[in-house]
Short mmCIF file of C-alpha atoms in Angstrom, two decimals:
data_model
loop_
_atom_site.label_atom_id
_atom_site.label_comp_id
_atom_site.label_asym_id
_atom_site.label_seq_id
_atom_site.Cartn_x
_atom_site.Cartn_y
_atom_site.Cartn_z
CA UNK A 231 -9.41 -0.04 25.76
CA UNK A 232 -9.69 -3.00 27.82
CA UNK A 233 -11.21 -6.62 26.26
CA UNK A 234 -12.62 -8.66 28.67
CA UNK A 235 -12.55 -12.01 28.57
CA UNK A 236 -16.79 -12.72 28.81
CA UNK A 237 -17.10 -10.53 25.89
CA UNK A 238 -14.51 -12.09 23.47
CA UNK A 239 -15.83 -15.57 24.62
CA UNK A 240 -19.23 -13.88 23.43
CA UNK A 241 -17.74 -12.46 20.24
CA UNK A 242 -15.91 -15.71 19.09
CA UNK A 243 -18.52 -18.01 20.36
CA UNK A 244 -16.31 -20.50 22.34
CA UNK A 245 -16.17 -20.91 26.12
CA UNK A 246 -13.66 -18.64 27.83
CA UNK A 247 -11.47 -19.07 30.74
CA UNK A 248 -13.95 -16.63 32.33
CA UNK A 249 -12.53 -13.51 34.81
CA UNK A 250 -10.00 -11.49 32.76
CA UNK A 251 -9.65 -8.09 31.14
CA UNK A 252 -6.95 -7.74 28.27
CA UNK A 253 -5.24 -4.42 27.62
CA UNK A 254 -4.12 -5.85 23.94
CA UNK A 255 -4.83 -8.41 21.58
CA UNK A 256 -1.48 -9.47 20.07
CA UNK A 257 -0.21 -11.68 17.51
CA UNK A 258 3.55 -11.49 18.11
CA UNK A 259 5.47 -12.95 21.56
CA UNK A 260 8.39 -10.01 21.26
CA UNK A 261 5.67 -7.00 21.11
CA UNK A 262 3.69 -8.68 24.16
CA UNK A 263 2.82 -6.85 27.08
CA UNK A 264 1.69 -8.00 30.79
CA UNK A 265 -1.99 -9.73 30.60
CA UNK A 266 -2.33 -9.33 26.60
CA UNK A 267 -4.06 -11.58 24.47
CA UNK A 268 -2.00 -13.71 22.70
CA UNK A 269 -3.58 -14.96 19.22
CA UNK A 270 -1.45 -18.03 18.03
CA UNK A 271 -1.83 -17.64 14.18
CA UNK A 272 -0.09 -20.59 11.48
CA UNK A 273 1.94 -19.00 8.59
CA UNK A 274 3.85 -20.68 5.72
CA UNK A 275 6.76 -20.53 7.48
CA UNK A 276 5.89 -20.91 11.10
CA UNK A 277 3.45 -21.82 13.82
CA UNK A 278 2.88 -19.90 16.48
CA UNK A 279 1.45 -22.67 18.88
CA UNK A 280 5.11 -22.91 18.98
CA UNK A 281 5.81 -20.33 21.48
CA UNK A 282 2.77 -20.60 23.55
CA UNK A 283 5.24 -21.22 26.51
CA UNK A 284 7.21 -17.93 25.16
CA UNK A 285 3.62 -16.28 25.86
CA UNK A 286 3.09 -17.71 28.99
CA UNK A 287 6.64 -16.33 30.43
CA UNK A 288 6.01 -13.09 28.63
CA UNK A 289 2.93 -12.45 31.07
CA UNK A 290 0.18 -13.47 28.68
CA UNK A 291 -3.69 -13.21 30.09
CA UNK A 292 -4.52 -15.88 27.41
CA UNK A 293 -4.35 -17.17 24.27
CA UNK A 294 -6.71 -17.89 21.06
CA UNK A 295 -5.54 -21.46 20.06
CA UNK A 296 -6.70 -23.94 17.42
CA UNK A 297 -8.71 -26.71 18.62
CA UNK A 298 -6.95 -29.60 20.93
CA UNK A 299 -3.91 -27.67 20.96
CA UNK A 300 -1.84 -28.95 24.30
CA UNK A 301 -2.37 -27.05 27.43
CA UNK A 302 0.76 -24.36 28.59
CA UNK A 303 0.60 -24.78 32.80
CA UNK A 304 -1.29 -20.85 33.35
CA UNK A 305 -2.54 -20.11 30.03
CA UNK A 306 -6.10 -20.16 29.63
CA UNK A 307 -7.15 -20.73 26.03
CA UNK A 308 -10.11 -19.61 23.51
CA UNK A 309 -10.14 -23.05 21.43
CA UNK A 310 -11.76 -22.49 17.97
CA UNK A 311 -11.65 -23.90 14.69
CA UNK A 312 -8.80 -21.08 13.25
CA UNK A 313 -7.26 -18.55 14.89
CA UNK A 314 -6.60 -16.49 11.70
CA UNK A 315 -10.84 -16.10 11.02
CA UNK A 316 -11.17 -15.37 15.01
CA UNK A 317 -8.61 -12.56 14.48
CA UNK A 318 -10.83 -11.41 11.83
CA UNK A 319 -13.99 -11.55 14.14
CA UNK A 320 -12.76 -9.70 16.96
CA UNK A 321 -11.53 -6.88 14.23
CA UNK A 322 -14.76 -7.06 12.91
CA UNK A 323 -15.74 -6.18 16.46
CA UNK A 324 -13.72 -3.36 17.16
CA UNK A 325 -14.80 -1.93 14.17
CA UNK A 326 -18.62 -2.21 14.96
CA UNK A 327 -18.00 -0.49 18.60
CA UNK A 328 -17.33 2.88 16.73
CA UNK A 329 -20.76 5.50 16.38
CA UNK A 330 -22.85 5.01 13.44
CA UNK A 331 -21.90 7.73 10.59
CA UNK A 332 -18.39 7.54 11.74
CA UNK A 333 -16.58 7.55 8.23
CA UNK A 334 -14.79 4.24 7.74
CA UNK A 335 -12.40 4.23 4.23
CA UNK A 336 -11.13 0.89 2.81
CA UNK A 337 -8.33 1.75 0.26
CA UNK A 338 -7.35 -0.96 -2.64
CA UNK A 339 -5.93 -0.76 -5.74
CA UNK A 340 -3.10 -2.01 -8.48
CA UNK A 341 -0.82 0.81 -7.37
CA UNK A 342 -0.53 4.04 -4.75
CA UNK A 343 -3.01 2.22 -1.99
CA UNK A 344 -0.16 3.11 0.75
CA UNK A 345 0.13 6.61 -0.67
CA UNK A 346 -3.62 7.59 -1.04
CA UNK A 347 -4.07 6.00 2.56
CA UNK A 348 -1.70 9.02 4.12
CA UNK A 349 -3.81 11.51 1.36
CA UNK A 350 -6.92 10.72 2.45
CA UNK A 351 -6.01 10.51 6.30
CA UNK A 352 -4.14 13.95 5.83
CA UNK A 353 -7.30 15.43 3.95
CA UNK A 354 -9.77 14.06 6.76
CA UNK A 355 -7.55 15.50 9.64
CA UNK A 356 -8.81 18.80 9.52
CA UNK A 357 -12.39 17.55 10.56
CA UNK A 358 -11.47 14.24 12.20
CA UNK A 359 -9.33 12.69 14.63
CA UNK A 360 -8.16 9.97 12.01
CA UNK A 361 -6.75 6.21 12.93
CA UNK A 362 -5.19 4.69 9.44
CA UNK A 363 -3.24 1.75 8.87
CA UNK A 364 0.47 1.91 9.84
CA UNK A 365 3.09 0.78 7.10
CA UNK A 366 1.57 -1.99 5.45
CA UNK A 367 -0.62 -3.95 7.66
CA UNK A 368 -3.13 -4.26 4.81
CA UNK A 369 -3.47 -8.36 4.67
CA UNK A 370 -5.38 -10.67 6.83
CA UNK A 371 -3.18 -10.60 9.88
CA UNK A 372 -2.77 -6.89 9.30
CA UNK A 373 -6.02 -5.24 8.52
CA UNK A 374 -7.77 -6.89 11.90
CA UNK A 375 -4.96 -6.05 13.77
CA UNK A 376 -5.18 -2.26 12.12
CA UNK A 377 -9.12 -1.90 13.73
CA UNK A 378 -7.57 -3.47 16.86
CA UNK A 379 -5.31 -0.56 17.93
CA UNK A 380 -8.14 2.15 16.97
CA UNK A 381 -8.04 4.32 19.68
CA UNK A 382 -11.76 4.85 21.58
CA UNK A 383 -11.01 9.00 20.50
CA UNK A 384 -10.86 7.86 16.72
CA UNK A 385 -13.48 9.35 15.02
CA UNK A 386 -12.73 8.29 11.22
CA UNK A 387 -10.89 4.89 10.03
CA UNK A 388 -8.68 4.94 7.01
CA UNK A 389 -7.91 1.41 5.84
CA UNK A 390 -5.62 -0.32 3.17
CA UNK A 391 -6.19 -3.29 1.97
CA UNK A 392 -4.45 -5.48 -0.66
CA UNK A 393 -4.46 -8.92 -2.03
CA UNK A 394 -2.28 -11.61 -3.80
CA UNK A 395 -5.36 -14.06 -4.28
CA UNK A 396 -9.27 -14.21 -4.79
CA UNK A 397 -11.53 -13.87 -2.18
CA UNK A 398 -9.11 -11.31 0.06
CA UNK A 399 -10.52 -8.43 -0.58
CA UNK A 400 -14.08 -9.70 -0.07
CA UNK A 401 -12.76 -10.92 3.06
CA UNK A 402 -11.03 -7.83 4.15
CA UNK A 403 -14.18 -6.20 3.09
CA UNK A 404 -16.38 -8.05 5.93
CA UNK A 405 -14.08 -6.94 8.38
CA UNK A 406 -13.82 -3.64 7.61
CA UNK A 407 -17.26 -3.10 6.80
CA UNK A 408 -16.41 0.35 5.37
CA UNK A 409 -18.56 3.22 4.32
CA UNK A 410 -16.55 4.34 1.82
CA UNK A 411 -14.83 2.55 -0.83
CA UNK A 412 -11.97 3.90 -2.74
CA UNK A 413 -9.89 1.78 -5.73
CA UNK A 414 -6.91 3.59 -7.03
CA UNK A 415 -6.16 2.17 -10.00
CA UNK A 416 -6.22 -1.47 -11.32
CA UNK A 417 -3.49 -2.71 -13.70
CA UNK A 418 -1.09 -5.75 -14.03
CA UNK A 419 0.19 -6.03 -10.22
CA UNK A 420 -0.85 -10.30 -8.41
CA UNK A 421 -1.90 -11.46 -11.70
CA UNK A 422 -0.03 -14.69 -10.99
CA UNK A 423 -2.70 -14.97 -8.15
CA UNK A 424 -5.88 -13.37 -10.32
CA UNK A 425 -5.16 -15.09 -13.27
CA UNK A 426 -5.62 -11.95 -15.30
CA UNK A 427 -6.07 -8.44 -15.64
CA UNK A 428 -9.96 -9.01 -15.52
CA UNK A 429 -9.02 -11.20 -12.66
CA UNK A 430 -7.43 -8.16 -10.78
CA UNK A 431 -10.92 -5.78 -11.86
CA UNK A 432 -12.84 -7.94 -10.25
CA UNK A 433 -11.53 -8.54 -7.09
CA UNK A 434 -10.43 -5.28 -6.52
CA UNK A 435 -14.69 -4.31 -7.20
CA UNK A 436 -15.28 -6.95 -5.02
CA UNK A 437 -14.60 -4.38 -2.57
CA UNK A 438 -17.33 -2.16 -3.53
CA UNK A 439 -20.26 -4.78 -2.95
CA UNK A 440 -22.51 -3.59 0.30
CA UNK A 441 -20.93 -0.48 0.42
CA UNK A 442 -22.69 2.84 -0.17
CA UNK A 443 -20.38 5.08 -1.56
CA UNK A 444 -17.40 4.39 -4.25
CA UNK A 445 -14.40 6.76 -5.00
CA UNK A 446 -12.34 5.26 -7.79
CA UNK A 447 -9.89 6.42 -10.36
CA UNK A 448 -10.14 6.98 -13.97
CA UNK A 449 -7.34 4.18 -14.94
CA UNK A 450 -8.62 2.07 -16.57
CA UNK A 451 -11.66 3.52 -17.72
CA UNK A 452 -13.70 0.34 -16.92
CA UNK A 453 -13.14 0.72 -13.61
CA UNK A 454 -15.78 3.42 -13.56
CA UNK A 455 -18.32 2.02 -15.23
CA UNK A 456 -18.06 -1.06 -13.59
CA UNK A 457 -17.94 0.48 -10.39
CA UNK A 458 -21.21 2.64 -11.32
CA UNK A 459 -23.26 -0.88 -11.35
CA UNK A 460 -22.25 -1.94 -8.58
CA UNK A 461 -22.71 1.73 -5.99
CA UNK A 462 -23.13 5.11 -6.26
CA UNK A 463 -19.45 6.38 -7.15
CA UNK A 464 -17.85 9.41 -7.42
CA UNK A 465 -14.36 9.32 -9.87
CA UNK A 466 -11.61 11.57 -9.00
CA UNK A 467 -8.13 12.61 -10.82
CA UNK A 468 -6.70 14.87 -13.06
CA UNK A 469 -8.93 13.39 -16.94
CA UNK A 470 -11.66 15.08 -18.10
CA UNK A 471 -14.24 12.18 -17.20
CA UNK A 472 -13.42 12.94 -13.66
CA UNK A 473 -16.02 13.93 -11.64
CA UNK A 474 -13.63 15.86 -9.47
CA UNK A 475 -11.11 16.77 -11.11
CA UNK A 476 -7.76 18.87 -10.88
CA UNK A 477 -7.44 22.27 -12.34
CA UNK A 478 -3.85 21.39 -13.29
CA UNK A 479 -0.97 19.06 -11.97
CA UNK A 480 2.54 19.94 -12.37
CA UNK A 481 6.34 19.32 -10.85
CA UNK A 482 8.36 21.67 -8.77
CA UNK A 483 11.84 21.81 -9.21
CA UNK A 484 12.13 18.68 -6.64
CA UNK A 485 9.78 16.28 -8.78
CA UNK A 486 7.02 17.02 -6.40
CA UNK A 487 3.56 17.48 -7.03
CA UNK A 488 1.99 21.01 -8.19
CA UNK A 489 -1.78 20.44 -7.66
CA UNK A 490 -4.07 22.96 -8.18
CA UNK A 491 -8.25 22.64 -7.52
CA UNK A 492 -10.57 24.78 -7.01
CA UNK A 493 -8.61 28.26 -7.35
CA UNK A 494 -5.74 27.11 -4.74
CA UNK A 495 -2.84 25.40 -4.77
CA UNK A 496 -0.68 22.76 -3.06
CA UNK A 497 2.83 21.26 -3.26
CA UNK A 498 2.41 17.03 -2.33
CA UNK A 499 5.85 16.11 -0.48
CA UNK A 500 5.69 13.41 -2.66
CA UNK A 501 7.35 12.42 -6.11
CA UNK A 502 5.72 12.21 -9.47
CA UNK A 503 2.74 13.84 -11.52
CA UNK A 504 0.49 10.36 -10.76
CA UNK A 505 0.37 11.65 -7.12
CA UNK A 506 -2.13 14.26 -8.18
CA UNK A 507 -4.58 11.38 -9.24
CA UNK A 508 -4.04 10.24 -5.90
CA UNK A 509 -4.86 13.18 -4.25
CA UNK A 510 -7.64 14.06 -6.12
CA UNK A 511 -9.01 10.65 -4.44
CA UNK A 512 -8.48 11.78 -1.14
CA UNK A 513 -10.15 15.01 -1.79
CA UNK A 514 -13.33 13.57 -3.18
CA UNK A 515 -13.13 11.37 0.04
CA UNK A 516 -13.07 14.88 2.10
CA UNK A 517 -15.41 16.38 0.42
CA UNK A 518 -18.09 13.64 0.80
CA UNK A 519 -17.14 13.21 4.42
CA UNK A 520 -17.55 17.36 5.38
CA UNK A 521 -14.60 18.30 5.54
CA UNK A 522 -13.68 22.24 4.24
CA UNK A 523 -12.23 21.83 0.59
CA UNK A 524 -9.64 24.43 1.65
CA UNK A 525 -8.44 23.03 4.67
CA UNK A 526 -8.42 19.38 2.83
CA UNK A 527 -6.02 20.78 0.87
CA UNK A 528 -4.10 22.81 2.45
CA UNK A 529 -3.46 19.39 5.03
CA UNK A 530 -2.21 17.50 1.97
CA UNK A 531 1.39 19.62 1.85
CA UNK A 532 1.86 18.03 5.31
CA UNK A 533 1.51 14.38 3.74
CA UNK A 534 4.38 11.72 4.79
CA UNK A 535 4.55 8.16 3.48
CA UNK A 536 7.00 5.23 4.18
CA UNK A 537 10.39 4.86 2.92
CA UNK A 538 10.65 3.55 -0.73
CA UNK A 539 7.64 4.93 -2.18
CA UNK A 540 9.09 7.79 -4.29
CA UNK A 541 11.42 9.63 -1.62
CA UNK A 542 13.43 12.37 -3.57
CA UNK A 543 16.73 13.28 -2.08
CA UNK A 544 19.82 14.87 -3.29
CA UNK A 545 23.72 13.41 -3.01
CA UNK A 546 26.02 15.96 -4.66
CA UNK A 547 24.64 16.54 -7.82
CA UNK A 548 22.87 13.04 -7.89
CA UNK A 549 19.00 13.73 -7.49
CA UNK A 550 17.85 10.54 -6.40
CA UNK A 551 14.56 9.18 -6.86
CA UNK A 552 13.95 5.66 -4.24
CA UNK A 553 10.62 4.17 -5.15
CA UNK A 554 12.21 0.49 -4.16
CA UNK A 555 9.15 -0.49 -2.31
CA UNK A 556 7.16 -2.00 -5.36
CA UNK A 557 6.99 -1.76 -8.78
CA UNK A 558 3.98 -2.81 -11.50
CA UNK A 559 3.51 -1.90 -15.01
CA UNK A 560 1.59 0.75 -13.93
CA UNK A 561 3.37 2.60 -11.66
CA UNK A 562 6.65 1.88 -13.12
CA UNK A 563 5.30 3.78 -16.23
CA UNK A 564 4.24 6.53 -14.50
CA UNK A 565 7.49 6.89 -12.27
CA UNK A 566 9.44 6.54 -15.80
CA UNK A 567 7.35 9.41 -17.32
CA UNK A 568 7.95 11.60 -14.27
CA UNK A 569 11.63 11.27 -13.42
CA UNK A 570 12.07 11.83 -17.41
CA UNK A 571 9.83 14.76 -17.31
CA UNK A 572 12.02 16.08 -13.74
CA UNK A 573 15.40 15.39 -15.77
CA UNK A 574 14.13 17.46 -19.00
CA UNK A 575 13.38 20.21 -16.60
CA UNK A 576 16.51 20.14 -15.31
CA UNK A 577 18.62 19.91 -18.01
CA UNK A 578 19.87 16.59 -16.77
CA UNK A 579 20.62 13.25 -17.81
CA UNK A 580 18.21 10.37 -16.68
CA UNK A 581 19.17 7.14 -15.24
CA UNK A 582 16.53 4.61 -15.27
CA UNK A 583 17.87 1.48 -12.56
CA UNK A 584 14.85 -1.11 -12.61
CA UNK A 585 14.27 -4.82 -11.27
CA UNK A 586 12.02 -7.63 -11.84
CA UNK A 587 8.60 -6.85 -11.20
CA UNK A 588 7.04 -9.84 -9.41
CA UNK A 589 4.06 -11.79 -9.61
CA UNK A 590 3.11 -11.48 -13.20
CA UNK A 591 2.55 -14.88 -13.60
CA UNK A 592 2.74 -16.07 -17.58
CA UNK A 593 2.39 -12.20 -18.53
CA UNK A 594 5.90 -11.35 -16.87
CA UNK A 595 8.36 -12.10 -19.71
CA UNK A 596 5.62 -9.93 -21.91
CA UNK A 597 5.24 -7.22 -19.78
CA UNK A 598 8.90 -6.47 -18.42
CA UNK A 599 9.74 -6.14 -22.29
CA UNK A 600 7.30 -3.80 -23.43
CA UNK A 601 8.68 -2.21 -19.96
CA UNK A 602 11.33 -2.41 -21.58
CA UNK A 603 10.35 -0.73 -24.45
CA UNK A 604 9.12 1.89 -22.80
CA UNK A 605 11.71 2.93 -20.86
CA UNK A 606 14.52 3.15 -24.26
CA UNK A 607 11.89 5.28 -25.52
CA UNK A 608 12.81 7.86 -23.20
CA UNK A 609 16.82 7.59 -24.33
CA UNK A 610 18.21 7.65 -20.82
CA UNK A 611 21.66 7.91 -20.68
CA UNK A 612 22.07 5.21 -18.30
CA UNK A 613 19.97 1.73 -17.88
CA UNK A 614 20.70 -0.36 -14.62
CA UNK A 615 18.16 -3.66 -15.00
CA UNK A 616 18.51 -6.73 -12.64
CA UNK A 617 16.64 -9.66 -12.99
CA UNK A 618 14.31 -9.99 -15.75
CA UNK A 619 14.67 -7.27 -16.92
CA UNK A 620 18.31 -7.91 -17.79
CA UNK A 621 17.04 -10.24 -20.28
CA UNK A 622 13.92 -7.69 -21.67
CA UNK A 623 17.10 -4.91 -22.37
CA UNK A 624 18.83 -7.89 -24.67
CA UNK A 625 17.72 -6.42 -27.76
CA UNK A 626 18.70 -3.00 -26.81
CA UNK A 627 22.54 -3.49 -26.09
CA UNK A 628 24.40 -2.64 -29.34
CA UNK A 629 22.05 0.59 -29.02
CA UNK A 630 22.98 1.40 -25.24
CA UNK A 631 26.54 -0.05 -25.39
CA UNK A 632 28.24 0.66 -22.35
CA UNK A 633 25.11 2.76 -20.79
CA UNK A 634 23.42 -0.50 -20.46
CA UNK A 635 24.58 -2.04 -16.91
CA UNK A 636 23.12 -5.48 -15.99
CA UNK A 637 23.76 -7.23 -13.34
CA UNK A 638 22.42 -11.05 -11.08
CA UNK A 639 20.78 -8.78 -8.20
CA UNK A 640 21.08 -5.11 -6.50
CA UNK A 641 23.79 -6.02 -4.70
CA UNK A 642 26.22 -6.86 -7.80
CA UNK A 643 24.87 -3.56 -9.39
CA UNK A 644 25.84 -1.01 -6.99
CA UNK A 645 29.61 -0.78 -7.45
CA UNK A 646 29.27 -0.69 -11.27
CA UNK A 647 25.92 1.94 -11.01
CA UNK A 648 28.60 4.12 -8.98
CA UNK A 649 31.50 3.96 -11.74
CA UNK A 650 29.44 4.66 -14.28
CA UNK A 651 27.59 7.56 -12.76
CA UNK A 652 29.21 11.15 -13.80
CA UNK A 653 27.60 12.44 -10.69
CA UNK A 654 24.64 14.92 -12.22
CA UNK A 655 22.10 12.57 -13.22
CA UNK A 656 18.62 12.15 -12.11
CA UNK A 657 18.73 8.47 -11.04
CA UNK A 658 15.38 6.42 -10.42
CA UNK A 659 15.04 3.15 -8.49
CA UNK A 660 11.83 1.03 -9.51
CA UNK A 661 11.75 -2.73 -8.45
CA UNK A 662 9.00 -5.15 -6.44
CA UNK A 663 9.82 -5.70 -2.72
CA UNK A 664 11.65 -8.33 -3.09
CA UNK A 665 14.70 -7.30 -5.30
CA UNK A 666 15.54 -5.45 -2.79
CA UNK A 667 16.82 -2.88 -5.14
CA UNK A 668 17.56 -0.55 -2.23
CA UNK A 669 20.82 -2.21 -1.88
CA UNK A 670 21.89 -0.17 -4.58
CA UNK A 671 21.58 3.42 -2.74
CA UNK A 672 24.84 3.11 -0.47
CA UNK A 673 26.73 3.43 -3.18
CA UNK A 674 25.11 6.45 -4.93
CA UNK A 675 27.46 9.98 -3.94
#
């Protein structure tokens, strides 16, 4: 679609440069095209009035600036207050020129928002022509810029969104304006931001307010009832409070998925028993949106998500297990309890490699121990920890001895992982982002 310039004068309420039509709005000079809008948004660590020039050179119609920002020779300029809430507006826009009753899904949660976005997408392709997010473009710059690149032939929206702080999600909320809202789970992930684990409930509810339909998880169990006063809501996973509910989960021989509802049966290309909750979430979204159970779940084998996220692979006789991208309580519990579970099956021996879990504020030095814990409890035969947790596995190194590797960073721990390996393990990687525990798959062959 083309923007033209009276109507996002008209949208943002500032004067325009008037004559124009705008084949993208864009936040970043190296992806500009010819004649795109160029919004110049102010970050922690940069500011993009910086490179209005770049803009200009790159062919930019014009740009969305703050207030009294210099003039760049050729650039017309929107001037309001902040670019950032303008980006907002003009998602908010896009969003509104879509049919009413076309389904619009905002997806939040402690844990498996990135994965139950590609579920539900996957379950609402055999109905719709689906536009989701891409990656994880689920923040402030991300979410508008999501409902930006919709596609005039979408005919359902499927959109993450995640928070670090209170008031996101409300905000993401108002842009999104969705009529369906689904929370996966809600645990100890940002409580440095929320303050608390009733800090995380409610701003991950928050999303629910205005919206007429809820589709929420079963962990913890006050997520339901708190969702229930707030919207009708439908729960979904594999407990018996579920409202819909799996027949039975299960692993194949891979660590994948076995999910079985309503008589039939699917394999998820994706890693661990917890995926079935997910699922289950995207079904219930299906099933309220019209879509054929069946054919909702037959689309769910065809499921891909991003890199890091529980990608199984084999090396040799090394089955690998890469879920690198982020790590919680939560969902480092449940990716423990799976890979153990895939190693029993296998007859193998489990190697648990695991770094700092970030953002847990005055809870972290608590929670990676009782991690900790949790994880001896299982007896793998080899522990890899890196960062804090090399300090939460102190107590347990007269009882791993040698099995116990721990190391500054990912980096340092790779070439020790690999001499210690005998080469037939089961081997899964659980950090946050920014350990950057990936480093540590080069050297496992």
């Amino acid at each position: 679609m083309f923007w033209d310039a009276r109507v996002v004068a008209d949208i943002l309420g500032v004067p325009g440069p008037g004559e124009g039509r705008f084949p993208h709005i864009s936040t970043d000079t190296r992806a500009l095209a010819p004649g795109d809008l160029f919004i110049a948004l102010k970050g922690e660590r940069f500011d993009a009035h910086a490179f209005l020039a770049e803009a200009r050179a790159r062919g930019a119609g014009a740009a969305v600036v703050r207030r009294g920002t210099a003039p760049v020779p050729g650039l017309p300029y929107f001037e309001v207050d902040d670019p950032l809430a303008a980006l907002g507006v003009l998602g908010r826009a896009r969003r509104q020129a879509f049919a009413p009753g076309t389904p619009v899904v905002a997806i939040t949660g402690s844990s498996g928002k990135t994965s139950t976005k590609e579920l539900v997408a996957a379950a609402l392709s055999p109905r719709y022509r689906v536009h989701a997010t891409a990656a994880n473009l689920n923040n402030e710059i991300g979410v508008p810029l999501t409902l930006l690149a919709a596609p005039d032939e979408a005919q359902a929206l499927v959109i993450e969104a995640g928070a670090s702080v209170p008031g996101e999600i409300a905000r993401l909320r108002g842009v999104i304006e969705p009529t369906i809202a689904v929370i996966t789970t809600v645990g100890f992930a940002h409580v440095a931001g929320f303050g608390s684990l009733e800090g995380v409930l409610r701003e991950k509810l928050s999303l629910l307010d205005g919206v007429p339909l809820a589709v929420v998880g079963t962990d913890p169990p006050e997520l339901a009832l708190e969702a229930r006063r707030r919207t009708r809501t439908i729960v979904a996973g594999s407990a018996a409070s579920a409202d819909v509910r799996a027949d039975s989960l299960g692993l194949d021989e891979e660590g994948r998925c076995v999910l079985r509802w309503l008589g039939r049966e699917v394999t998820l290309p994706l890693f661990g028993m917890h995926q079935g909750d997910n699922a289950m979430l995207a079904l219930a979204v299906a099933r309220e949106t019209g879509v054929d159970p069946a054919a909702a779940l037959a689309a769910l084998a065809g499921v891909a998500v991003p890199g890091g996220r529980g990608r199984v692979s084999r090396r040799g006789d090394l089955t690998i297990i890469d879920d690198t991208y982020n790590a919680n309580p939560g969902s480092l519990a449940r990716a423990v309890e799976s890979a153990a579970r895939l190693a029993r099956a296998r007859g193998r021996p489990l190697a648990v490699v695991v770094g700092t879990m970030l953002e847990l504020g005055p809870e972290s030095a608590r929670l990676h121990a009782a991690a900790a814990a949790d994880i001896a409890r299982c007896d793998p035969e080899l522990v890899g920890a890196v960062g804090e947790f090399a300090a939460a596995f102190a107590p347990y190194r007269a009882r791993f001895g040698e099995r116990l590797l721990v190391a500054e960073n990912a980096a340092m721990l790779g070439p020790r992982l690999k001499a210690a390996l005998r080469g037939n393990e089961v081997v899964l990687l659980k950090a946050s982002r920014g350990v950057a525990l990936e480093q540590v798959l080069p050297h496992l062959s």
